[in-house]
CSV table of C-alpha atoms in Angstrom, one decimal:
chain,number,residue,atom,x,y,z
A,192,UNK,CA,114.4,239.3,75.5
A,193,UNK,CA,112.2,236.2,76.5
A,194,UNK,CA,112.3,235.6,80.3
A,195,UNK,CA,112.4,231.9,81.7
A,196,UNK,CA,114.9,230.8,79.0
A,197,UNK,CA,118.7,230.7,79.9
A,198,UNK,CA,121.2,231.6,77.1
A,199,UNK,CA,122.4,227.7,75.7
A,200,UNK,CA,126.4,227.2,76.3
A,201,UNK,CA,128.7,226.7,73.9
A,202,UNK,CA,128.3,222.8,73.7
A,203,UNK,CA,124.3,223.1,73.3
A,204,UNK,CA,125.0,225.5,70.5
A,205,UNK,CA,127.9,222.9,69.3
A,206,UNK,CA,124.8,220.3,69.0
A,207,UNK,CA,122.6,222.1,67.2
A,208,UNK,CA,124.5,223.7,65.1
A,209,UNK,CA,125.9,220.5,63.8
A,210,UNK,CA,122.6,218.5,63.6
A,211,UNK,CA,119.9,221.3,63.8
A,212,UNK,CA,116.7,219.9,64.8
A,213,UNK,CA,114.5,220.1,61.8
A,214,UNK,CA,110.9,218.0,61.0
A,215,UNK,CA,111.6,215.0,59.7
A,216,UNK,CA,109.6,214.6,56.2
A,217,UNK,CA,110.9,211.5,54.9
A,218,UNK,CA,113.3,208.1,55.6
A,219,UNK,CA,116.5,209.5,55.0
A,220,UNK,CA,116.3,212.2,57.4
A,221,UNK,CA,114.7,209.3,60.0
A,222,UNK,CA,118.0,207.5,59.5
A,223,UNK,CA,119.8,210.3,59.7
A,224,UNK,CA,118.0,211.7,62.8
A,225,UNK,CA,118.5,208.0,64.4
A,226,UNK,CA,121.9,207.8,63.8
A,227,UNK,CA,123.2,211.3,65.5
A,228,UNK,CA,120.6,209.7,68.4
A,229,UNK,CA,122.7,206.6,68.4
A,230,UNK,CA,126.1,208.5,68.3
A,231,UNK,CA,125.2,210.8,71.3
A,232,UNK,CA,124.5,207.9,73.3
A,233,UNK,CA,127.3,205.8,72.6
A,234,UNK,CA,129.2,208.4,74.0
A,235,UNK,CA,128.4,206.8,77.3
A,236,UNK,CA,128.3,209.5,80.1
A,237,UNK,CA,125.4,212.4,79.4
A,238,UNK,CA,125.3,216.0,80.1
A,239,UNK,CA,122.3,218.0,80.7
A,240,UNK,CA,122.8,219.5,77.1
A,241,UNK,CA,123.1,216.1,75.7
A,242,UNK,CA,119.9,215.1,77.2
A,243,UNK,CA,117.7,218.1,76.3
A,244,UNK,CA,119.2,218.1,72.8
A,245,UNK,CA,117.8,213.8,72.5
A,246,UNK,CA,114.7,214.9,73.8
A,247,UNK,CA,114.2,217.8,71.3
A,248,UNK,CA,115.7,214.9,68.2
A,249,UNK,CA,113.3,212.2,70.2
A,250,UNK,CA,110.2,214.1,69.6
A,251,UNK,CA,110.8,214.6,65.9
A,252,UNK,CA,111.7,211.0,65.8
A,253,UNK,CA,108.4,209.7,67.7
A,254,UNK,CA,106.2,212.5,65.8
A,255,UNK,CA,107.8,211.1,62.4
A,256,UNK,CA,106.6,207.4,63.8
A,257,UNK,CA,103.3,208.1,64.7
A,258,UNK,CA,102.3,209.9,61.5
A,259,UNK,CA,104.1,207.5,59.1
A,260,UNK,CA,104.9,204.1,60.7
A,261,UNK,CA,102.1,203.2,62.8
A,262,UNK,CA,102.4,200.5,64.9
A,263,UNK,CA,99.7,197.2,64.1
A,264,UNK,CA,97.8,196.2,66.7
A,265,UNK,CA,97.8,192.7,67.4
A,266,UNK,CA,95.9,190.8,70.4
A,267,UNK,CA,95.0,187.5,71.3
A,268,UNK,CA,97.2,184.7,70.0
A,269,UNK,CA,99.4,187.0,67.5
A,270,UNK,CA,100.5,188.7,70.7
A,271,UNK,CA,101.3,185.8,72.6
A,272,UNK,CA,103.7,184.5,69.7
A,273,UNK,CA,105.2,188.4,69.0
A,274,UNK,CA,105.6,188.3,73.1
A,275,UNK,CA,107.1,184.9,73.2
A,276,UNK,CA,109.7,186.3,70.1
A,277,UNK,CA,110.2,189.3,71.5
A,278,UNK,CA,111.4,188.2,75.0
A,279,UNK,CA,113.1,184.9,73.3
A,280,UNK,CA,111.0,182.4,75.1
A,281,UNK,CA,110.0,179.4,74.4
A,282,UNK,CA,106.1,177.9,74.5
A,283,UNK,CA,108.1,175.8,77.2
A,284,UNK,CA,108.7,179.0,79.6
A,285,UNK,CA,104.5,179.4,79.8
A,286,UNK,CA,104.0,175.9,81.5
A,287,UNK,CA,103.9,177.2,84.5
A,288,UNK,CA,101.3,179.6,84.1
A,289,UNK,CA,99.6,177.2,81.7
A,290,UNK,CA,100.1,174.0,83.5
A,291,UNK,CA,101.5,171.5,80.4
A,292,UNK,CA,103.0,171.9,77.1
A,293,UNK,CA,100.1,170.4,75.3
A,294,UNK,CA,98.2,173.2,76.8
A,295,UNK,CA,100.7,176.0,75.5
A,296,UNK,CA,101.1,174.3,72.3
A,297,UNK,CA,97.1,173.9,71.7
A,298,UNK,CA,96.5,177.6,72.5
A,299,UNK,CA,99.4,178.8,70.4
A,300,UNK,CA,97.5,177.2,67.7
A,301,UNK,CA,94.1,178.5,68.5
A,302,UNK,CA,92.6,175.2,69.2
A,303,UNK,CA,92.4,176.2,73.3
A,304,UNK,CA,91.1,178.9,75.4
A,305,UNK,CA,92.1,180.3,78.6
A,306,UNK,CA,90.5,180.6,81.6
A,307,UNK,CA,90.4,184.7,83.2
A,308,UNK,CA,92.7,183.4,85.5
A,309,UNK,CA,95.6,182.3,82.8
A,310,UNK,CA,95.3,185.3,80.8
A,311,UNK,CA,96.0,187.6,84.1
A,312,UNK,CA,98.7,185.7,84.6
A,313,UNK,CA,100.1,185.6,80.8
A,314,UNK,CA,99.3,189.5,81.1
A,315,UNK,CA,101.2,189.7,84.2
A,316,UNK,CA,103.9,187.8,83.3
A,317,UNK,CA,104.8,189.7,80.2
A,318,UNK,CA,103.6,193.1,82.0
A,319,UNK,CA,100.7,193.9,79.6
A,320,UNK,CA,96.7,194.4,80.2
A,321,UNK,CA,94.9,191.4,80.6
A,322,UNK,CA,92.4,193.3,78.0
A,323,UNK,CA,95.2,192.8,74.9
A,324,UNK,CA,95.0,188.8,75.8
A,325,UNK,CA,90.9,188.6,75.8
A,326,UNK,CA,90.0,187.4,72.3
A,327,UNK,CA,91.7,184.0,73.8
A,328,UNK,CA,89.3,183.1,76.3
C-alpha cells in the first residue's frame, strides 16, 4: 500500500466513476469534459472532493488548450481594441488616461502614439504589462 494517500470516500469515487478523468484527444471529449466542469459548479456549494475532482478535469482541460488551441498573441493596438471588447468599454472610458477623444480615436486607428507615461497607465488600467502595450509608442 502507498503511504501519503488517504483512501477516496464514496462521493470521490461517485465522481470518478461517473466521469473518469481520461486525456482529452479531441473536441468532443473537450465539450464533454467542459460540460461535467460546468455541472459541478452550478451545483453552487463545493466540497473538498468536488474541488480536487475540477482540478484533476481542469488540468486535462488546460493541457488539451495549450497543445491544440493556442492562444494568439496580440499587442499594441489589436490589444487595446480586444481589451476595450472584452471589458465592454467604450474608446470614450480611456479619455481620462488619454486626455480627449480625438486622441483615443487617432490611436485606435494607428495614426498616434503614446507617450511611456499613457501606456503605463492603459497597462495599469486594464491590469496588463506595460511591455504588451509598447509597439504603440
Amino acid at each position: 500500500m502507498t503511504t501519503g494517500f488517504k483512501t477516496p470516500n464514496n462521493y470521490y469515487i461517485e465522481l470518478i466513476t461517473t466521469f473518469p478523468p481520461r486525456p482529452i484527444t479531441n473536441e468532443t471529449e473537450l465539450i464533454a469534459t467542459q460540460n461535467r466542469i460546468n455541472s459541478i459548479l452550478d451545483k453552487g456549494s463545493l466540497t473538498k472532493e468536488d474541488r480536487d475532482y475540477l482540478k484533476v478535469l481542469g488540468m486535462l482541460v488546460y493541457e488539451y488548450e495549450e497543445e491544440h488551441e493556442p492562444i494568439p498573441t496580440i499587442r499594441g493596438v489589436e490589444l487595446l481594441k480586444a481589451l476595450l471588447e472584452e471589458s465592454q468599454l467604450s474608446p470614450q472610458d480611456l479619455v481620462p488616461i488619454l486626455d480627449s477623444e480625438f486622441i483615443v480615436l487617432e490611436v485606435l486607428n494607428g495614426k498616434c502614439k503614446l507617450s511611456e507615461n499613457q501606456i503605463q497607465e492603459l497597462a495599469n488600467f486594464f491590469h496588463i504589462s506595460p511591455s504588451l502595450l509598447i509597439d504603440i509608442a
